[in-house]
Amino acid sequence: MRSAAERQSALRNRLITTAAVLAGLGLLYALLGRDHEGDPEFSAAREPRGYYVVDATLTQLGEDGRPRIVLLADKVEQMRADQSVRLTKLKLDYQAEESGLWVVTANSGYMPRDQGSLLLQGDVVVRGALEEDSAVIFTDRLTYDANASQVHTDDAVAVRFGPHELHGLGLRVDLNAGQLRLESDVNGRFLP
């Protein structure tokens, strides 16, 4: 038979264990019962994924066997539900035959199932052939059309070339021809 002190100690241990289990269950219920519909990180995590790659380099070769497109991304993940691909912190190098190298960077990208386009967003920067007077384009969203070798946006854009700067709404760039066209509300500053 146990002494009163031993029974009291055993009862205290059971109460502490029961309280800890109840607190853990309450925390688990709170976490699982939360509404995560507005949280894109949680929503994306619930989608069934295909492949997932960290520090990825994807290369498309041209007909001459040299790299035509090189895509670098911190993270690439495929969503199995629609076969789309999400990219994080990406850099795209596009080697055009006539106009040279174009470099595009963005915080994130989305490639639909058909893989004919790449939707970029977040601090999107496009640099023309890496010369001193080449154009540098700044916008928040941009679409790269792989089939037509063009980039375009309907959003606000800033274009710098040398000391000059143009602003507009909407942009179309033919990467192969090296032609850039601002769509509307164009204004600029030209310094001597």
C-alpha positions as a Markdown table, in Angstrom:
| # | Residue | x | y | z |
|---|---|---|---|---|
| 1 | Met | 0.0 | 0.0 | 0.0 |
| 2 | Arg | 1.2 | 3.5 | -0.9 |
| 3 | Ser | 1.6 | 6.3 | 1.5 |
| 4 | Ala | -0.5 | 9.5 | 1.3 |
| 5 | Ala | 2.5 | 11.4 | -0.1 |
| 6 | Glu | 3.1 | 8.8 | -2.9 |
| 7 | Arg | -0.7 | 8.8 | -3.8 |
| 8 | Gln | -0.6 | 12.6 | -3.9 |
| 9 | Ser | 2.5 | 12.7 | -6.1 |
| 10 | Ala | 1.0 | 10.1 | -8.5 |
| 11 | Leu | -2.2 | 12.1 | -8.7 |
| 12 | Arg | -0.3 | 15.3 | -9.4 |
| 13 | Asn | 1.7 | 13.6 | -12.2 |
| 14 | Arg | -1.6 | 12.3 | -13.8 |
| 15 | Leu | -3.1 | 15.8 | -13.7 |
| 16 | Ile | 0.0 | 17.3 | -15.3 |
| 17 | Thr | 0.0 | 14.7 | -18.0 |
| 18 | Thr | -3.8 | 15.1 | -18.6 |
| 19 | Ala | -3.4 | 18.9 | -18.8 |
| 20 | Ala | -0.5 | 18.6 | -21.3 |
| 21 | Val | -2.4 | 16.1 | -23.5 |
| 22 | Leu | -5.5 | 18.4 | -23.5 |
| 23 | Ala | -3.4 | 21.4 | -24.3 |
| 24 | Gly | -1.7 | 19.5 | -27.2 |
| 25 | Leu | -5.1 | 18.4 | -28.6 |
| 26 | Gly | -6.4 | 21.9 | -28.3 |
| 27 | Leu | -3.4 | 23.3 | -30.2 |
| 28 | Leu | -3.8 | 20.6 | -32.9 |
| 29 | Tyr | -7.5 | 21.3 | -33.3 |
| 30 | Ala | -6.8 | 25.0 | -33.6 |
| 31 | Leu | -4.2 | 24.5 | -36.3 |
| 32 | Leu | -6.2 | 22.0 | -38.3 |
| 33 | Gly | -9.4 | 23.9 | -37.9 |
| 34 | Arg | -8.0 | 27.3 | -39.1 |
| 35 | Asp | -9.4 | 28.7 | -42.4 |
| 36 | His | -6.4 | 28.8 | -44.8 |
| 37 | Glu | -8.4 | 29.7 | -47.9 |
| 38 | Gly | -6.8 | 33.2 | -48.2 |
| 39 | Asp | -3.3 | 31.9 | -47.5 |
| 40 | Pro | -1.6 | 31.1 | -50.9 |
| 41 | Glu | 1.3 | 29.3 | -49.3 |
| 42 | Phe | -1.0 | 26.9 | -47.5 |
| 43 | Ser | -3.3 | 26.5 | -50.5 |
| 44 | Ala | -0.4 | 25.7 | -52.8 |
| 45 | Ala | 1.0 | 23.3 | -50.2 |
| 46 | Arg | -2.3 | 21.3 | -50.3 |
| 47 | Glu | -2.2 | 20.9 | -54.0 |
| 48 | Pro | -0.7 | 17.6 | -55.1 |
| 49 | Arg | 2.7 | 18.2 | -56.6 |
| 50 | Gly | 4.6 | 16.6 | -59.4 |
| 51 | Tyr | 8.3 | 17.4 | -59.4 |
| 52 | Tyr | 10.0 | 19.8 | -57.1 |
| 53 | Val | 13.5 | 21.1 | -57.9 |
| 54 | Val | 15.8 | 23.5 | -56.0 |
| 55 | Asp | 18.5 | 25.6 | -57.7 |
| 56 | Ala | 17.3 | 24.5 | -61.2 |
| 57 | Thr | 18.9 | 25.2 | -64.5 |
| 58 | Leu | 16.7 | 24.4 | -67.6 |
| 59 | Thr | 18.3 | 24.8 | -71.0 |
| 60 | Gln | 16.7 | 24.8 | -74.5 |
| 61 | Leu | 19.1 | 24.3 | -77.4 |
| 62 | Gly | 18.8 | 26.1 | -80.7 |
| 63 | Glu | 19.0 | 24.3 | -84.1 |
| 64 | Asp | 22.8 | 25.0 | -84.0 |
| 65 | Gly | 23.1 | 23.0 | -80.8 |
| 66 | Arg | 24.0 | 26.1 | -78.7 |
| 67 | Pro | 21.9 | 27.3 | -75.7 |
| 68 | Arg | 19.0 | 29.5 | -77.0 |
| 69 | Ile | 17.2 | 29.8 | -73.6 |
| 70 | Val | 18.6 | 29.2 | -70.2 |
| 71 | Leu | 16.3 | 29.4 | -67.2 |
| 72 | Leu | 17.7 | 29.6 | -63.7 |
| 73 | Ala | 15.3 | 29.4 | -60.7 |
| 74 | Asp | 15.7 | 29.0 | -56.9 |
| 75 | Lys | 12.7 | 26.7 | -56.9 |
| 76 | Val | 10.6 | 25.0 | -59.6 |
| 77 | Glu | 7.5 | 22.9 | -58.7 |
| 78 | Gln | 4.9 | 21.3 | -60.9 |
| 79 | Met | 1.3 | 21.2 | -59.8 |
| 80 | Arg | -0.2 | 17.8 | -60.8 |
| 81 | Ala | -3.8 | 19.0 | -60.9 |
| 82 | Asp | -3.2 | 21.2 | -64.0 |
| 83 | Gln | 0.4 | 20.3 | -64.9 |
| 84 | Ser | 1.4 | 24.0 | -64.5 |
| 85 | Val | 4.8 | 25.0 | -63.1 |
| 86 | Arg | 5.6 | 27.6 | -60.5 |
| 87 | Leu | 9.0 | 29.2 | -60.3 |
| 88 | Thr | 10.6 | 31.3 | -57.6 |
| 89 | Lys | 13.4 | 33.9 | -58.1 |
| 90 | Leu | 14.1 | 33.3 | -61.7 |
| 91 | Lys | 16.5 | 34.5 | -64.4 |
| 92 | Leu | 15.9 | 33.8 | -68.1 |
| 93 | Asp | 18.6 | 34.3 | -70.7 |
| 94 | Tyr | 17.4 | 34.4 | -74.3 |
| 95 | Gln | 19.9 | 34.4 | -77.1 |
| 96 | Ala | 18.3 | 36.0 | -80.2 |
| 97 | Glu | 19.9 | 35.5 | -83.6 |
| 98 | Glu | 19.7 | 39.2 | -84.6 |
| 99 | Ser | 19.6 | 41.3 | -81.5 |
| 100 | Gly | 21.8 | 39.2 | -79.2 |
| 101 | Leu | 21.3 | 38.3 | -75.5 |
| 102 | Trp | 18.2 | 39.3 | -73.5 |
| 103 | Val | 18.2 | 38.7 | -69.8 |
| 104 | Val | 14.9 | 38.7 | -67.8 |
| 105 | Thr | 14.7 | 38.5 | -64.0 |
| 106 | Ala | 11.6 | 38.2 | -61.8 |
| 107 | Asn | 10.6 | 37.2 | -58.2 |
| 108 | Ser | 8.2 | 34.5 | -59.5 |
| 109 | Gly | 6.9 | 32.9 | -62.6 |
| 110 | Tyr | 4.0 | 30.7 | -63.7 |
| 111 | Met | 4.1 | 28.4 | -66.7 |
| 112 | Pro | 0.7 | 27.0 | -67.8 |
| 113 | Arg | 0.3 | 23.4 | -69.0 |
| 114 | Asp | 1.0 | 24.2 | -72.7 |
| 115 | Gln | 4.4 | 25.6 | -71.8 |
| 116 | Gly | 4.0 | 28.2 | -74.6 |
| 117 | Ser | 4.3 | 31.1 | -72.2 |
| 118 | Leu | 5.8 | 32.2 | -68.9 |
| 119 | Leu | 3.9 | 34.7 | -66.7 |
| 120 | Leu | 6.4 | 36.7 | -64.6 |
| 121 | Gln | 5.7 | 39.0 | -61.7 |
| 122 | Gly | 7.4 | 40.9 | -59.0 |
| 123 | Asp | 10.3 | 43.3 | -59.9 |
| 124 | Val | 10.5 | 42.1 | -63.5 |
| 125 | Val | 13.5 | 43.5 | -65.2 |
| 126 | Val | 14.4 | 42.9 | -68.9 |
| 127 | Arg | 17.8 | 43.9 | -70.2 |
| 128 | Gly | 18.6 | 44.0 | -73.9 |
| 129 | Ala | 21.9 | 43.1 | -75.5 |
| 130 | Leu | 24.4 | 43.9 | -72.7 |
| 131 | Glu | 25.8 | 47.0 | -74.1 |
| 132 | Glu | 26.0 | 50.4 | -72.5 |
| 133 | Asp | 23.1 | 52.0 | -74.5 |
| 134 | Ser | 20.8 | 48.9 | -74.5 |
| 135 | Ala | 17.3 | 49.2 | -73.1 |
| 136 | Val | 16.4 | 48.1 | -69.6 |
| 137 | Ile | 12.7 | 47.5 | -68.9 |
| 138 | Phe | 11.1 | 47.6 | -65.5 |
| 139 | Thr | 7.5 | 46.4 | -64.7 |
| 140 | Asp | 5.6 | 44.4 | -62.2 |
| 141 | Arg | 4.1 | 41.8 | -64.5 |
| 142 | Leu | 5.2 | 40.5 | -67.9 |
| 143 | Thr | 4.4 | 37.6 | -70.2 |
| 144 | Tyr | 7.1 | 35.8 | -72.2 |
| 145 | Asp | 5.6 | 34.1 | -75.3 |
| 146 | Ala | 8.1 | 31.3 | -76.1 |
| 147 | Asn | 6.5 | 30.5 | -79.5 |
| 148 | Ala | 6.6 | 34.1 | -80.8 |
| 149 | Ser | 9.8 | 35.1 | -78.9 |
| 150 | Gln | 8.1 | 38.2 | -77.5 |
| 151 | Val | 7.5 | 39.7 | -74.1 |
| 152 | His | 4.4 | 41.9 | -73.4 |
| 153 | Thr | 2.5 | 43.5 | -70.6 |
| 154 | Asp | -0.5 | 45.7 | -70.2 |
| 155 | Asp | 0.9 | 47.2 | -66.9 |
| 156 | Ala | 2.9 | 50.3 | -66.2 |
| 157 | Val | 6.4 | 50.2 | -67.6 |
| 158 | Ala | 9.6 | 52.2 | -67.3 |
| 159 | Val | 12.3 | 51.9 | -70.1 |
| 160 | Arg | 15.8 | 53.2 | -69.6 |
| 161 | Phe | 18.5 | 53.5 | -72.2 |
| 162 | Gly | 21.6 | 55.3 | -71.3 |
| 163 | Pro | 20.6 | 58.5 | -69.4 |
| 164 | His | 17.1 | 58.6 | -71.1 |
| 165 | Glu | 13.9 | 57.2 | -69.6 |
| 166 | Leu | 10.4 | 56.5 | -70.9 |
| 167 | His | 7.3 | 55.6 | -69.1 |
| 168 | Gly | 4.1 | 54.1 | -70.5 |
| 169 | Leu | 1.2 | 51.7 | -70.1 |
| 170 | Gly | 1.6 | 48.4 | -71.9 |
| 171 | Leu | 4.6 | 47.2 | -73.8 |
| 172 | Arg | 5.5 | 44.7 | -76.7 |
| 173 | Val | 9.0 | 43.6 | -77.4 |
| 174 | Asp | 10.0 | 41.3 | -80.3 |
| 175 | Leu | 13.2 | 39.8 | -78.9 |
| 176 | Asn | 14.5 | 38.4 | -82.2 |
| 177 | Ala | 14.2 | 41.7 | -84.0 |
| 178 | Gly | 15.1 | 43.8 | -81.0 |
| 179 | Gln | 12.0 | 46.0 | -81.5 |
| 180 | Leu | 10.3 | 47.6 | -78.5 |
| 181 | Arg | 6.9 | 49.3 | -78.6 |
| 182 | Leu | 5.2 | 51.2 | -75.7 |
| 183 | Glu | 1.4 | 51.0 | -76.1 |
| 184 | Ser | -0.1 | 54.1 | -74.5 |
| 185 | Asp | 0.4 | 57.0 | -72.0 |
| 186 | Val | 3.9 | 57.4 | -73.1 |
| 187 | Asn | 6.0 | 60.2 | -71.6 |
| 188 | Gly | 9.8 | 60.5 | -71.1 |
| 189 | Arg | 12.8 | 62.4 | -70.1 |
| 190 | Phe | 15.8 | 62.8 | -72.4 |
| 191 | Leu | 19.0 | 64.2 | -71.0 |
| 192 | Pro | 21.8 | 65.6 | -73.2 |
